[in-house]
Coordinates of C-alpha atoms in Angstrom, one line a residue:
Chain A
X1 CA 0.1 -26.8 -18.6
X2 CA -1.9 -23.7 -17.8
X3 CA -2.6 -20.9 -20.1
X4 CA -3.4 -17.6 -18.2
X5 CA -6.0 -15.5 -20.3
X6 CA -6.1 -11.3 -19.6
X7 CA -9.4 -9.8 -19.0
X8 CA -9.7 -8.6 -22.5
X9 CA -9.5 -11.7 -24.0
X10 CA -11.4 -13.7 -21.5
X11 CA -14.8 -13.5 -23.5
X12 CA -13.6 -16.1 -25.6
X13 CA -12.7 -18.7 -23.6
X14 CA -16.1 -18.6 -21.7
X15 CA -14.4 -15.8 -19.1
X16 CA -12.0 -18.8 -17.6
X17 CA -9.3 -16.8 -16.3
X18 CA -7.1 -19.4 -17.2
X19 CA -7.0 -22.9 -19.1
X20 CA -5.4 -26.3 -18.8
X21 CA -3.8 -27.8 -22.2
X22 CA -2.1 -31.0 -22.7
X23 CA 1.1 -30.0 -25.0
X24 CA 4.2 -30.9 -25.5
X25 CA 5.1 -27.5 -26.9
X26 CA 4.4 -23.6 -26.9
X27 CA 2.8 -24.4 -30.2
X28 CA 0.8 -27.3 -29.0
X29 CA -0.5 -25.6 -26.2
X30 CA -1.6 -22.8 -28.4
X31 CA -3.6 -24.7 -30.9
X32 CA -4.5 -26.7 -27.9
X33 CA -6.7 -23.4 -27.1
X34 CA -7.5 -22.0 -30.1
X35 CA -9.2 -25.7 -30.9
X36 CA -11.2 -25.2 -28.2
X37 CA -12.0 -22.2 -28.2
X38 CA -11.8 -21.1 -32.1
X39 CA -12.9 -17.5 -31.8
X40 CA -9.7 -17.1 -29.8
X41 CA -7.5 -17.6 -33.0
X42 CA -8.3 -13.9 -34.6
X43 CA -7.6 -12.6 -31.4
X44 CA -4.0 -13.8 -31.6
X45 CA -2.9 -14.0 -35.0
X46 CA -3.4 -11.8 -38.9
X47 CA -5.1 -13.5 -41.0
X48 CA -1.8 -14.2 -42.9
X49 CA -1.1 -16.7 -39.4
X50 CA 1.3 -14.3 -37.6
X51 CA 1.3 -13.2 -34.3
X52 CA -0.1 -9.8 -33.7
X53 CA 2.6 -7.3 -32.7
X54 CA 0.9 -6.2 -29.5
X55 CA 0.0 -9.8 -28.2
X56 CA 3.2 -11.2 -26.4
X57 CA 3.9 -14.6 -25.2
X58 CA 5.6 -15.6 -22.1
X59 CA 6.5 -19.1 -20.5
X60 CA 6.9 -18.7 -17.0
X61 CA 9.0 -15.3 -17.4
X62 CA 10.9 -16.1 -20.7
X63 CA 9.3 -13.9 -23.7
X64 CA 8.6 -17.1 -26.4
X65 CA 9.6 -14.6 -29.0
X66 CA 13.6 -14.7 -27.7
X67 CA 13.7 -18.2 -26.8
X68 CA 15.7 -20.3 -29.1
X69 CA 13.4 -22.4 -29.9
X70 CA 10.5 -20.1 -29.9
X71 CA 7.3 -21.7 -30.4
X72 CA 8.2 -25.1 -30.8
X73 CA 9.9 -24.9 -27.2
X74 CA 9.1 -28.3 -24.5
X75 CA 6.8 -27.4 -22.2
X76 CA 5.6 -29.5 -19.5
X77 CA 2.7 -29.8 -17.0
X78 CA 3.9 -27.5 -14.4
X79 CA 4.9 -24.6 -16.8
X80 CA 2.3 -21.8 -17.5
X81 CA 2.1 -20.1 -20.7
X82 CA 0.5 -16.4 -20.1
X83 CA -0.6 -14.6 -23.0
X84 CA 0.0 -10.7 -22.4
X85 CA -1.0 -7.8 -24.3
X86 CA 1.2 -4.6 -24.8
X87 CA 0.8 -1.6 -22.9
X88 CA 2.2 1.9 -23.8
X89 CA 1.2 5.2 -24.7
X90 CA 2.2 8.9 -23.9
X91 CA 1.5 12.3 -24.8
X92 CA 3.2 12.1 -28.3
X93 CA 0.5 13.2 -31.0
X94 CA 2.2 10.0 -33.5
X95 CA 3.1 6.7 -33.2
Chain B
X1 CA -17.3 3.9 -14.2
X2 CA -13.9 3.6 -12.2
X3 CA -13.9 3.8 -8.4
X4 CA -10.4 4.3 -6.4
X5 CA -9.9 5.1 -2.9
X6 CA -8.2 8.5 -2.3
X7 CA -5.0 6.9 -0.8
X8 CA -4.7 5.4 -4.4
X9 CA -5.9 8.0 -6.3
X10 CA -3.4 10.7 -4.6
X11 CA -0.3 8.2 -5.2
X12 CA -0.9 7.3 -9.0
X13 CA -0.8 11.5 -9.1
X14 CA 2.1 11.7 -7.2
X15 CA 3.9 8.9 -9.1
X16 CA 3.6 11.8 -12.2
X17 CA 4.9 14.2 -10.2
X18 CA 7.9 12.8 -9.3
X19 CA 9.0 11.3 -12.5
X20 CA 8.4 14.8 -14.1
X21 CA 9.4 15.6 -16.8
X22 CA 9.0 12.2 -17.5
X23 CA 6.1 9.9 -17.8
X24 CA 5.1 8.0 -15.6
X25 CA 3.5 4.8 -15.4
X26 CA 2.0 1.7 -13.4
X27 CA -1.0 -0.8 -13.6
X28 CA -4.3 -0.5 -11.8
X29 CA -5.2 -4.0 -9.6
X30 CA -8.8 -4.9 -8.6
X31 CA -12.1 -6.1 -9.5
X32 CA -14.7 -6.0 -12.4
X33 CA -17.8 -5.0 -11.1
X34 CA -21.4 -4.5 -12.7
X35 CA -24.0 -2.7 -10.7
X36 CA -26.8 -1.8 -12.4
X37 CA -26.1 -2.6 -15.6
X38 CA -23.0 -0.2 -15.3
X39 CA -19.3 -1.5 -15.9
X40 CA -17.4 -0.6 -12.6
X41 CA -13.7 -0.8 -12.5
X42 CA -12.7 -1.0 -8.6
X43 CA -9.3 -0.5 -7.9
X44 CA -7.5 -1.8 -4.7
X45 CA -4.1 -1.3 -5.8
X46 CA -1.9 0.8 -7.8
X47 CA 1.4 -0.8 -9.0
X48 CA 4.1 1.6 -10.0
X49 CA 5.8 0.8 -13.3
X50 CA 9.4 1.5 -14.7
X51 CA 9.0 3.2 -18.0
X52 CA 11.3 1.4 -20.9
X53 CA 10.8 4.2 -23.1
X54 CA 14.1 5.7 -22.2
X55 CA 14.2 7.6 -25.2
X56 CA 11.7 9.6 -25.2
X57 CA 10.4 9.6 -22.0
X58 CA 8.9 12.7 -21.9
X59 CA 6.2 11.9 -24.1
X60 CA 6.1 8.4 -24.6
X61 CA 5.7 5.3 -21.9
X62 CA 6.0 1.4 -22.3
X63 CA 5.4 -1.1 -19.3
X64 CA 8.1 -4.1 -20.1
X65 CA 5.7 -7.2 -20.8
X66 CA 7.9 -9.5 -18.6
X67 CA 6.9 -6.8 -15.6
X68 CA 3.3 -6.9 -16.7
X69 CA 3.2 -10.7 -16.4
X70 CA 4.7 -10.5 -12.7
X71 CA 1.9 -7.6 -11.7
X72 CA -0.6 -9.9 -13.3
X73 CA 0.7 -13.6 -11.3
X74 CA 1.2 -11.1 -7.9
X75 CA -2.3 -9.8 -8.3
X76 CA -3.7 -13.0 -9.3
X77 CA -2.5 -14.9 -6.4
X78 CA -4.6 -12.5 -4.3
X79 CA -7.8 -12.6 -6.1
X80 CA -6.9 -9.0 -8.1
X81 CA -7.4 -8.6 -11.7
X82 CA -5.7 -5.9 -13.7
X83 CA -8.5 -3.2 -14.4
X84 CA -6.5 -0.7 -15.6
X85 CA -3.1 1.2 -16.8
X86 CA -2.1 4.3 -15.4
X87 CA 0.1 7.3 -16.6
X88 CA 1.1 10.8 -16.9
X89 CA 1.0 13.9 -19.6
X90 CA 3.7 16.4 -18.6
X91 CA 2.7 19.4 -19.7
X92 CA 0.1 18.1 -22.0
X93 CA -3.5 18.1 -21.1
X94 CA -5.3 14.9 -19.5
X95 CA -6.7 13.7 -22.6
X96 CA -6.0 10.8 -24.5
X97 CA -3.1 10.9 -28.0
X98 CA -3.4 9.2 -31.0
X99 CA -0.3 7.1 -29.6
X100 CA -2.4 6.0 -26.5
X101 CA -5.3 4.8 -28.8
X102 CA -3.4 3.1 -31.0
X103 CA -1.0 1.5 -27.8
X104 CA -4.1 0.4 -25.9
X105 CA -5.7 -3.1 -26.5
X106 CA -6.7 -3.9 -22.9
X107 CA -10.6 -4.0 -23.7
X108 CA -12.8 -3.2 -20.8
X109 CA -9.7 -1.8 -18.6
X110 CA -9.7 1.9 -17.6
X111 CA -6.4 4.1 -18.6
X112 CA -6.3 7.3 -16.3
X113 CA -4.1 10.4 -17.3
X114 CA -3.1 12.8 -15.2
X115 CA -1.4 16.1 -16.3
X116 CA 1.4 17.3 -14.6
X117 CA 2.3 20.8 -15.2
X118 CA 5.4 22.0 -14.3
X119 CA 5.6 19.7 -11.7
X120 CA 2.3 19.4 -10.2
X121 CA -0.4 17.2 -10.9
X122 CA -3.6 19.0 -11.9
X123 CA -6.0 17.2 -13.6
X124 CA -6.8 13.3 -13.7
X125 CA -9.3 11.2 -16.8
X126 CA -10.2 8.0 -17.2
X127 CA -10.9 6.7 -20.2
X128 CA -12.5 3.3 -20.7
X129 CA -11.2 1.0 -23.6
X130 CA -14.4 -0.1 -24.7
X131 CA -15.0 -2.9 -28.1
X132 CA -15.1 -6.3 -28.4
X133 CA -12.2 -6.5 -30.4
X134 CA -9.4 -4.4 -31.8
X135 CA -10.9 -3.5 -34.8
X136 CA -13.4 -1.9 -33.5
X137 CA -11.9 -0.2 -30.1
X138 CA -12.9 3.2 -28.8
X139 CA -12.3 5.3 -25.7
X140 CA -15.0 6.1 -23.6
X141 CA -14.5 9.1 -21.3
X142 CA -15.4 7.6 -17.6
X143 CA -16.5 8.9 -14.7
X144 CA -13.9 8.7 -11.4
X145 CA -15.6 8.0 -8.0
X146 CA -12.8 8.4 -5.6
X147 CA -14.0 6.6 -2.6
X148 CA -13.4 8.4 1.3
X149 CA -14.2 12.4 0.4
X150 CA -17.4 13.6 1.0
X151 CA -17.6 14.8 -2.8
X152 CA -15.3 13.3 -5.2
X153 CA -14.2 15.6 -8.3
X154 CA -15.0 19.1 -6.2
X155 CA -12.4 21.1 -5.1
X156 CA -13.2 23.4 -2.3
X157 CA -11.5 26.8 -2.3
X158 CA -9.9 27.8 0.7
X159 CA -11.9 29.1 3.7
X160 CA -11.8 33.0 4.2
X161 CA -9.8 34.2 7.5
X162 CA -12.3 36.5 9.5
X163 CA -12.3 40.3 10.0
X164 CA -11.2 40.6 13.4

């Protein structure tokens, strides 16, 4: 399957826009990259081995997060996992 | 630096405009550039964006990630990247907020404000995320080249009639 990497995190897969994993699952596919490219790992989870709030998952156009399966959903070769990080803002002086 | 055409520049403003009193929002599409040494965001495209933040959408804005990931495969299939984020202040200045800092984790992309007051659009930023990672992020104040006027930025005053 194909993992779709944003600009921002590009760096660390040697600036491929995007990279082909064997998996069997979301998780698979994931370690799949973060093996081969280990500086990616920080980048995605805390060091306590969660996902970061603002990094979101999506396979095809299903957010992993709500799938019932979540990370341990089947994947196969045609799917592409695209790892997409949260946008927002606005004039409001606190979070 | 970021360069936009005018066409593109004028609609991201107008996008705040209509949406006042409400923020708006959308994602820049184009290419990363380097010439000489300098970081150039080029934009081709701006993509308007609904705002989720229903709320509080006066002072706050959040692009839904699932719409992210379609402006992203859409801009992809034509050889576009996303550069950049786009949104408006109403009534607020054109400067970045602590919320936008601590929202933005698109490193190397450009977010541009523009602040509408009391309807209109007056004056447009851009502001580089620049880091290598999240921990140590900052916002860069950037330049705007806006492509097709004869001097970007400059605003000329309007001509005198003549004494008859």
């Amino acid at each position: 399957m194909k993992i779709e990497i944003p600009y921002p995190l590009r760096p660390y897969t040697g600036n491929q826009p995007a990279v082909d994993v064997d998996a069997a699952t979301v998780a698979e596919a994931v370690n799949g990259l973060t093996s081969r490219y280990p500086d990616f790992q920080k980048h995605l989870y805390t060091p306590d081995g969660k996902l970061r709030s603002f990094v979101n998952l999506y396979l095809n156009d299903e957010d992993v997060r709500y799938l019932p399966e979540r990370e341990e959903t089947a994947v196969n070769d045609s799917d592409t996992l695209s790892i997409i990080p949260s946008i927002a803002g606005g004039s409001c002086p606190v979070g | 630096m970021l360069r936009v055409s005018q066409p593109v520049y004028d609609a991201l403003r107008q996008h705040g405009e209509e949406t006042y009193p409400h923020e708006c929002c959308g994602v820049l599409l184009g290419h990363f550039l380097e010439e000489g040494g300098q970081a150039v965001n080029a934009v081709e495209e701006a993509v308007r964006a609904g705002n989720t933040r229903t709320d509080s959408a006066h002072n706050r804005y959040h692009i839904a990630p699932q719409e992210l990931v379609k402006i992203q495969r859409t801009g992809r299939e034509r050889g576009l990247e996303i550069v950049g984020f786009y949104h408006s202040h109403p009534d607020h200045p054109a400067q970045w907020s602590l919320t936008d800092f601590a929202e933005a984790h698109w490193l190397g992309c450009s977010y541009v404000i523009t602040a509408v007051e009391r309807g209109a659009a007056r004056v447009t930023n851009s502001f580089r995320l620049a880091g290598e990672r999240e921990e140590d992020k900052a916002f860069e104040d950037e330049r705007i080249e806006v492509t097709g006027q004869m001097n970007p930025g400059f605003e000329p005053e309007p001509l005198r009639q003549s004494r008859k």
